[in-house]
Coordinates of C-alpha atoms in Angstrom, one line a residue:
M26 CA 0.0 0.0 0.0
A27 CA 1.4 3.4 -0.9
G28 CA 3.3 5.2 1.8
K29 CA 3.4 2.2 4.1
Q30 CA 6.3 2.1 6.6
K31 CA 9.0 -0.4 5.9
D32 CA 11.1 0.1 9.0
L33 CA 9.3 0.4 12.3
T34 CA 12.4 0.6 14.4
G35 CA 11.4 1.5 17.9
G36 CA 14.8 1.7 19.6
T37 CA 15.4 4.5 22.0
L38 CA 17.3 7.4 20.5
T39 CA 20.4 8.5 22.3
L40 CA 20.7 11.7 24.3
G41 CA 23.2 13.0 21.8
V42 CA 20.9 12.5 18.9
K43 CA 18.0 14.3 20.8
L44 CA 20.3 17.2 21.7
S45 CA 21.5 17.4 18.1
Y46 CA 17.9 17.6 16.8
G47 CA 17.2 20.3 19.3
A48 CA 20.1 22.3 17.9
G49 CA 18.1 22.7 14.7
D50 CA 15.5 24.8 16.4
L51 CA 18.2 26.7 18.3
A52 CA 19.6 27.6 14.9
S53 CA 16.1 28.5 13.7
Q54 CA 15.7 31.0 16.6
F55 CA 18.9 32.7 15.6
I56 CA 17.2 33.5 12.3
W57 CA 13.4 33.5 12.4
S58 CA 12.9 34.7 16.0
F59 CA 15.4 37.6 15.4
I60 CA 13.3 38.4 12.3
G61 CA 10.1 38.2 14.3
S62 CA 11.4 40.4 17.1
Y63 CA 13.4 43.0 15.2
L64 CA 12.5 43.1 11.5
M65 CA 9.3 45.2 12.0
I66 CA 11.0 47.8 14.1
F67 CA 14.0 47.7 11.6
Y68 CA 11.5 48.5 8.8
T69 CA 9.7 51.3 10.7
D70 CA 12.5 52.9 12.7
V71 CA 15.7 52.2 10.5
A72 CA 14.7 51.6 6.9
M73 CA 11.8 54.1 7.4
L74 CA 9.4 52.2 5.2
P75 CA 5.8 53.2 5.1
A76 CA 3.5 51.2 7.4
A77 CA 1.2 50.4 4.6
A78 CA 4.1 49.0 2.5
I79 CA 5.3 46.9 5.4
S80 CA 1.8 45.4 5.9
M81 CA 1.6 44.6 2.2
I82 CA 5.1 42.9 2.2
F83 CA 4.1 40.7 5.1
L84 CA 0.7 39.9 3.6
F85 CA 2.0 39.1 0.2
A86 CA 4.7 36.9 1.6
R87 CA 2.1 34.8 3.5
V88 CA -0.1 34.6 0.4
W89 CA 2.8 33.2 -1.5
D90 CA 3.6 30.8 1.4
A91 CA 0.1 29.3 0.9
V92 CA 1.4 28.1 -2.4
N93 CA 5.1 27.6 -1.7
D94 CA 4.9 25.7 1.6
P95 CA 2.7 22.9 0.5
M96 CA 4.6 22.7 -2.7
M97 CA 7.9 22.3 -0.8
G98 CA 6.3 19.7 1.5
A99 CA 5.2 17.6 -1.5
I100 CA 8.7 17.9 -3.1
A101 CA 10.4 16.9 0.1
E102 CA 8.4 13.8 0.8
R103 CA 9.0 12.7 -2.8
T104 CA 12.7 13.3 -2.7
R105 CA 14.9 10.2 -3.0
S106 CA 18.7 10.6 -2.3
K107 CA 21.5 8.9 -0.5
H108 CA 20.8 11.3 2.4
G109 CA 17.1 10.5 2.6
R110 CA 14.1 12.6 1.9
F111 CA 14.5 15.5 4.3
R112 CA 18.2 15.8 5.2
P113 CA 19.6 17.1 1.8
Y114 CA 17.7 20.3 2.3
L115 CA 19.6 21.0 5.5
L116 CA 22.9 20.5 3.7
Y117 CA 22.3 22.5 0.6
G118 CA 19.7 25.1 1.6
T119 CA 21.2 26.5 4.8
P120 CA 24.0 28.7 3.3
F121 CA 21.5 30.5 1.1
L122 CA 19.1 30.9 4.0
V123 CA 21.9 32.7 6.0
L124 CA 22.7 34.9 3.0
F125 CA 19.1 36.2 2.6
Y126 CA 18.9 36.6 6.4
V127 CA 21.7 39.1 6.3
L128 CA 20.3 40.9 3.2
C129 CA 17.0 41.4 5.1
F130 CA 18.8 43.6 7.7
M131 CA 20.5 45.8 5.2
A132 CA 18.9 49.2 4.3
P133 CA 20.3 50.5 1.0
G134 CA 19.2 54.1 0.4
F135 CA 18.7 53.9 -3.4
Q136 CA 19.1 57.7 -3.4
G137 CA 15.8 58.1 -1.6
N138 CA 13.8 56.1 -4.1
M139 CA 11.1 54.7 -1.8
A140 CA 9.7 52.3 -4.5
L141 CA 13.1 50.6 -4.8
K142 CA 13.5 50.5 -1.0
V143 CA 10.1 48.8 -0.7
A144 CA 10.9 46.4 -3.6
Y145 CA 14.2 45.5 -1.9
G146 CA 12.4 44.7 1.4
A147 CA 9.8 42.6 -0.4
V148 CA 12.3 40.6 -2.5
T149 CA 14.7 39.9 0.4
Y150 CA 11.9 39.0 2.9
I151 CA 9.9 36.8 0.5
G152 CA 13.2 35.1 -0.5
L153 CA 14.1 34.5 3.1
G154 CA 10.7 33.0 3.7
M155 CA 11.1 30.6 0.8
L156 CA 14.5 29.5 1.9
Y157 CA 13.4 29.2 5.5
T158 CA 10.7 26.8 4.3
A159 CA 13.2 24.9 2.2
V160 CA 15.3 24.3 5.4
N161 CA 13.0 24.4 8.4
L162 CA 10.1 22.3 6.9
P163 CA 12.3 19.3 6.2
Y164 CA 13.9 19.8 9.6
G165 CA 10.5 19.6 11.3
A166 CA 9.3 16.7 9.2
L167 CA 12.5 14.8 10.0
M168 CA 11.2 14.3 13.6
T169 CA 8.5 12.0 12.2
V170 CA 10.9 9.6 10.5
M171 CA 13.8 9.5 13.1
S172 CA 11.9 6.9 15.1
A173 CA 8.6 5.0 15.0
N174 CA 8.6 5.0 18.8
S175 CA 6.0 7.5 20.2
A176 CA 8.0 8.3 23.3
D177 CA 11.1 9.0 21.2
R178 CA 9.1 11.5 19.1
S179 CA 7.7 13.2 22.1
D180 CA 11.2 13.6 23.5
L181 CA 12.4 15.0 20.1
S182 CA 9.6 17.5 20.3
T183 CA 10.6 18.5 23.8
Y184 CA 14.2 18.8 22.9
R185 CA 13.3 20.9 19.9
M186 CA 11.2 23.2 22.0
I187 CA 14.0 23.5 24.6
G188 CA 16.4 24.3 21.8
S189 CA 13.9 26.9 20.6
N190 CA 13.6 28.6 24.0
V191 CA 17.3 28.4 24.7
G192 CA 17.8 30.1 21.4
G193 CA 15.2 32.7 22.4
L194 CA 16.9 33.1 25.7
I195 CA 20.3 33.7 24.1
L196 CA 18.8 36.1 21.6
S197 CA 17.1 38.0 24.4
A198 CA 20.4 38.5 26.1
V199 CA 22.6 39.4 23.2
S200 CA 20.5 40.9 20.4
L201 CA 20.0 44.4 21.6
P202 CA 23.5 44.7 23.2
L203 CA 25.0 43.6 19.8
I204 CA 22.8 46.0 17.9
L205 CA 23.9 48.8 20.1
Y206 CA 27.5 47.7 20.1
F207 CA 27.9 47.4 16.3
G208 CA 25.7 50.5 15.9
K209 CA 27.9 52.5 18.2
G210 CA 25.2 53.1 20.7
D211 CA 22.5 54.1 18.2
Q212 CA 19.5 51.7 18.1
S213 CA 18.5 53.1 14.8
A214 CA 21.8 52.5 13.0
P215 CA 21.5 50.1 10.1
L216 CA 25.0 48.7 10.6
G217 CA 24.1 47.4 14.1
Y218 CA 21.4 45.2 12.7
T219 CA 23.4 44.0 9.7
V220 CA 26.5 42.9 11.6
T221 CA 24.3 41.3 14.3
A222 CA 22.5 39.2 11.6
I223 CA 25.9 38.2 10.2
V224 CA 27.1 37.0 13.7
L225 CA 23.9 35.1 14.4
G226 CA 23.9 33.5 10.9
I227 CA 27.4 32.3 11.3
I228 CA 26.4 30.6 14.5
A229 CA 23.2 29.1 13.0
L230 CA 25.0 27.4 10.0
P231 CA 27.0 24.7 11.9
L232 CA 24.0 24.0 14.1
F233 CA 21.9 23.1 11.1
Y234 CA 24.7 20.9 9.9
L235 CA 24.9 19.2 13.2
V236 CA 21.3 18.0 12.6
F237 CA 22.3 16.8 9.1
F238 CA 25.2 14.7 10.3
R239 CA 23.7 13.3 13.6
C240 CA 20.0 12.8 12.8
K241 CA 19.2 9.8 10.5
E242 CA 16.0 8.8 8.8
V243 CA 14.9 5.3 9.9
V244 CA 11.2 5.3 9.1
H245 CA 11.0 4.7 5.4
V246 CA 8.2 4.6 2.9
S247 CA 7.7 2.1 0.0
G248 CA 9.3 2.9 -3.3
N249 CA 6.0 3.8 -5.0
A250 CA 5.2 6.5 -2.4
A251 CA 6.6 9.1 -4.8
Q252 CA 3.9 8.1 -7.3
V253 CA 1.1 9.1 -5.0
P254 CA -0.6 12.1 -6.6
I255 CA -0.1 15.3 -4.7
R256 CA -3.9 15.8 -4.5
E257 CA -4.1 12.5 -2.6
S258 CA -1.5 13.6 -0.1
F259 CA -3.5 16.8 0.6
K260 CA -6.7 14.9 0.7
A261 CA -5.2 12.6 3.4
C262 CA -4.7 15.7 5.6
I263 CA -8.4 16.6 5.5
N264 CA -9.5 15.0 8.8
R265 CA -10.7 16.4 12.1
P266 CA -7.5 15.8 14.2
F267 CA -5.3 17.5 11.7
I268 CA -7.6 20.5 11.2
C269 CA -7.9 21.0 15.0
L270 CA -4.2 20.7 15.4
F271 CA -3.6 23.3 12.6
F272 CA -5.8 25.9 14.3
L273 CA -4.7 25.3 17.9
N274 CA -1.1 25.5 16.8
S275 CA -1.7 28.7 14.7
L276 CA -3.6 30.4 17.6
A277 CA -1.0 29.5 20.2
L278 CA 1.8 30.7 18.0
V279 CA 0.0 34.0 17.4
G280 CA 0.0 34.3 21.1
K281 CA 3.7 33.6 21.3
F282 CA 4.8 35.6 18.3
G283 CA 2.3 38.3 19.0
Q284 CA 4.0 39.2 22.2
A285 CA 7.5 38.8 20.8
G286 CA 6.9 40.7 17.5
V287 CA 5.9 43.9 19.1
A288 CA 7.4 43.6 22.6
M289 CA 10.2 46.1 21.7
Y290 CA 7.6 48.8 21.2
Y291 CA 6.2 48.1 24.7
Y292 CA 9.6 48.2 26.4
R293 CA 10.8 51.3 24.5
Y294 CA 7.7 53.4 24.3
V295 CA 5.3 52.2 27.1
L296 CA 7.5 51.2 30.0
E297 CA 10.2 53.7 28.6
R298 CA 12.9 51.3 29.8
S299 CA 14.8 50.2 26.7
D300 CA 17.6 49.4 29.1
L301 CA 15.5 46.6 30.5
A302 CA 14.4 45.1 27.2
A303 CA 17.1 42.5 27.1
L304 CA 16.4 41.5 30.8
L305 CA 12.6 41.2 30.2
M306 CA 13.1 39.0 27.1
V307 CA 15.6 36.9 29.0
L308 CA 13.1 36.4 31.8
L309 CA 10.4 35.4 29.3
N310 CA 12.4 33.0 27.2
G311 CA 14.4 31.6 30.2
S312 CA 11.2 30.9 32.2
T313 CA 9.7 29.3 29.1
A314 CA 12.7 26.9 28.7
L315 CA 12.6 26.2 32.4
G316 CA 8.9 25.5 32.3
I317 CA 9.3 23.0 29.4
F318 CA 12.1 21.3 31.3
L319 CA 10.2 21.1 34.6
F320 CA 7.0 19.8 32.9
A321 CA 8.6 17.6 30.2
R322 CA 7.0 14.5 31.6
T323 CA 3.5 16.0 32.2
G324 CA 2.2 15.0 28.8
K325 CA 3.2 11.4 29.4
L326 CA 1.5 11.3 32.8
F327 CA -1.7 13.1 32.1
G328 CA -1.9 13.0 28.3
K329 CA -1.0 15.6 25.7
K330 CA -4.4 17.2 25.3
K331 CA -5.0 17.9 29.0
T332 CA -1.4 19.2 29.4
A333 CA -1.8 21.6 26.5
M334 CA -5.2 22.8 27.8
L335 CA -3.8 23.6 31.2
S336 CA -0.8 25.3 29.7
F337 CA -2.7 27.5 27.2
L338 CA -5.2 28.6 29.8
M339 CA -2.6 29.8 32.3
A340 CA -0.4 31.4 29.7
G341 CA -3.4 33.4 28.4
V342 CA -4.4 34.6 31.8
F343 CA -1.0 35.7 32.9
Q344 CA -0.3 37.4 29.6
I345 CA -3.5 39.4 29.8
A346 CA -2.8 40.3 33.5
I347 CA 0.3 42.3 32.4
Y348 CA -2.0 44.8 30.6
F349 CA -3.5 45.9 34.0
V350 CA -0.2 46.6 35.6
S351 CA 0.8 50.2 36.0
Y352 CA 3.7 51.2 33.7
D353 CA 5.9 52.1 36.7
Q354 CA 5.4 48.7 38.4
I355 CA 8.4 47.1 36.7
P356 CA 8.9 44.3 39.4
L357 CA 5.3 43.2 39.0
V358 CA 5.7 43.2 35.2
M359 CA 8.8 41.0 35.6
V360 CA 7.0 38.5 37.9
L361 CA 4.0 38.2 35.5
T362 CA 6.5 37.8 32.6
V363 CA 8.1 34.9 34.4
C364 CA 4.7 33.3 35.1
T365 CA 3.7 33.7 31.4
G366 CA 6.9 31.9 30.4
L367 CA 6.6 29.1 32.9
T368 CA 3.1 28.3 31.7
R369 CA 4.0 27.9 28.0
F370 CA 5.1 24.3 28.7
G371 CA 2.3 23.0 26.4
L372 CA 4.0 24.1 23.2
P373 CA 6.1 21.0 22.6
V374 CA 3.2 18.8 23.5
A375 CA 1.2 20.4 20.7
T376 CA 4.0 19.8 18.3
A377 CA 4.4 16.2 19.3
M378 CA 0.7 15.7 18.4
L379 CA 1.6 16.1 14.7
A380 CA 3.5 12.7 14.6
D381 CA 0.4 11.1 16.1
V382 CA -1.8 12.7 13.5
I383 CA 0.5 11.6 10.7
D384 CA 0.3 8.0 12.0
Y385 CA -3.5 8.3 12.2
M386 CA -3.6 9.6 8.6
E387 CA -1.5 6.7 7.4
H388 CA -3.7 4.2 9.3
K389 CA -6.9 5.6 7.7
T390 CA -5.7 6.2 4.2
G391 CA -2.6 4.1 3.6
I392 CA -0.7 7.3 2.6
R393 CA 2.2 8.6 4.7
A394 CA 2.1 12.3 3.7
D395 CA 4.5 13.5 6.4
G396 CA 6.1 16.2 4.2
T397 CA 2.7 17.5 3.0
A398 CA 1.2 17.4 6.5
Y399 CA 4.2 19.2 8.0
S400 CA 4.2 21.8 5.2
V401 CA 0.6 22.7 6.0
Y402 CA 1.4 22.7 9.7
S403 CA 4.4 24.9 9.0
F404 CA 2.4 27.3 6.9
G405 CA 0.2 27.8 10.0
T406 CA 3.3 28.8 11.9
K407 CA 4.4 31.3 9.3
L408 CA 0.8 32.6 8.9
S409 CA 0.8 33.3 12.7
S410 CA 4.0 35.2 12.4
A411 CA 2.7 37.2 9.4
L412 CA -0.5 38.0 11.2
V413 CA 1.5 39.5 14.0
G414 CA 3.5 41.6 11.5
T415 CA 0.6 42.7 9.3
V416 CA -2.0 43.3 11.9
G417 CA 0.6 44.6 14.3
V418 CA 1.7 47.4 12.0
M419 CA -1.9 48.3 11.1
L420 CA -2.9 48.5 14.8
L421 CA 0.2 50.6 15.6
V422 CA -0.9 53.1 12.9
K423 CA -4.4 53.1 14.4
T424 CA -3.0 54.0 17.9
G425 CA -1.2 57.0 16.4
Y426 CA 2.3 55.6 16.8
V427 CA 5.1 57.8 15.5
A428 CA 8.6 56.3 15.1
N429 CA 11.4 57.6 17.4
A430 CA 9.0 60.0 19.2
I431 CA 7.4 60.3 22.6
Q432 CA 4.0 58.5 22.4
T433 CA 0.6 59.9 23.6
P434 CA -1.1 58.2 26.5
Q435 CA -3.7 56.8 24.1
T436 CA -0.9 55.3 21.9
M437 CA 0.8 53.8 24.9
Q438 CA -2.4 52.1 26.0
G439 CA -3.0 50.8 22.5
I440 CA 0.5 49.3 22.3
N441 CA 0.0 47.7 25.7
M442 CA -3.2 46.1 24.4
I443 CA -1.5 44.9 21.2
V444 CA 1.4 43.4 23.2
N445 CA -0.5 41.8 26.0
V446 CA -4.3 41.5 25.6
L447 CA -4.4 40.2 22.0
P448 CA -1.8 37.5 22.3
G449 CA -3.3 36.4 25.6
A450 CA -6.7 36.1 24.0
C451 CA -5.2 33.9 21.2
W452 CA -3.8 31.5 23.9
L453 CA -7.4 31.2 25.3
L454 CA -9.0 30.9 21.8
A455 CA -6.6 27.9 21.1
L456 CA -8.6 26.0 23.8
I457 CA -11.5 25.7 21.3
P458 CA -9.8 23.5 18.6
L459 CA -7.8 21.8 21.4
G460 CA -11.1 20.7 23.0
L461 CA -12.3 19.4 19.6
Y462 CA -9.2 17.4 19.0
D463 CA -10.3 13.7 19.5
L464 CA -7.2 11.5 19.1
E465 CA -6.7 11.5 22.8
S466 CA -9.1 11.5 25.8

């Protein structure tokens, strides 16, 4: 039967392999999380692009992703090489990914020609998105074929999320200091962002290669799997568990990226404490990593669904609570920030559900569409990030935001709501599709 597994090896993966797999998301954070945290403020305060143009760039990029991501997933799962189906993309795609990453944080003046500046931003950002898909999508799908053992795959998801949050923690600590250092103390200096991107890209490259060399594909599909029509692969994804998983993941990540993508505006213009931005981001990402580590076994004890529901509920409540804190109550902001991070322990559990859904799809249809399934799942992740960027810029304009200026009280309140209430509401809304997910009681 098409897509049927040939090797159901269930041996336990070594700690070294799990750590190596987690290094891939560590590398991803050095690229995509830096993009998510700093590209919008780079566009508005450094490149000085119009807000409407920024929104259109983000929106068009995600419209293209709706075509590009599934196409890449279909190509990856049909790839046949001596390195497997997914690993070759880590080997050959990563250098180009790093190149476009650096190009995104360059701000050529084009002699004041705004049309050329906007076009440059669009080409580099869309190109980066395509290359990120070409590397990160196979990396994510690799987890589903490294072992047929459910416990192994849950562990891989946990180590991936730990790598993600350790990466976020490191970025929180070093990004702004590096930007200021290379920009000679000027947060709006283009060179600070460019050189910081170069440094982070150089670190990310060998981490992706570590995944390539250490993480092997042991769950294989039959030789005629490549002959399965693409429409059949997509049709296999149309089932209740996968649809629920897509929406709960997308909403949860809007909650996560929604806070990260506009947090710098909150620290700089609302709290008026840019000096504490690095510390607050360290507290958030550090507590998230700690929470995932402390509650790593919760999903195995109580089930993935119940664990994720408890996590999302508490994360949403604590995030919204920050909105009601007076701007001068920095210690309380710090405490609630830590609580928000600690309660995000359900994120790796939600990711681990994808492997279960892929197994379910294969059992029901006989097609193992892991690349296609992960591409659609990955599109939801990028869609979440884009919504943060597109809607975030539009809402900033509505609040009356003016770059590099003292904001009005109404604008400060609006930024506070964008950073804390809206992401918190998304965490709570994710409980709806999570409640409808029916692969686990």
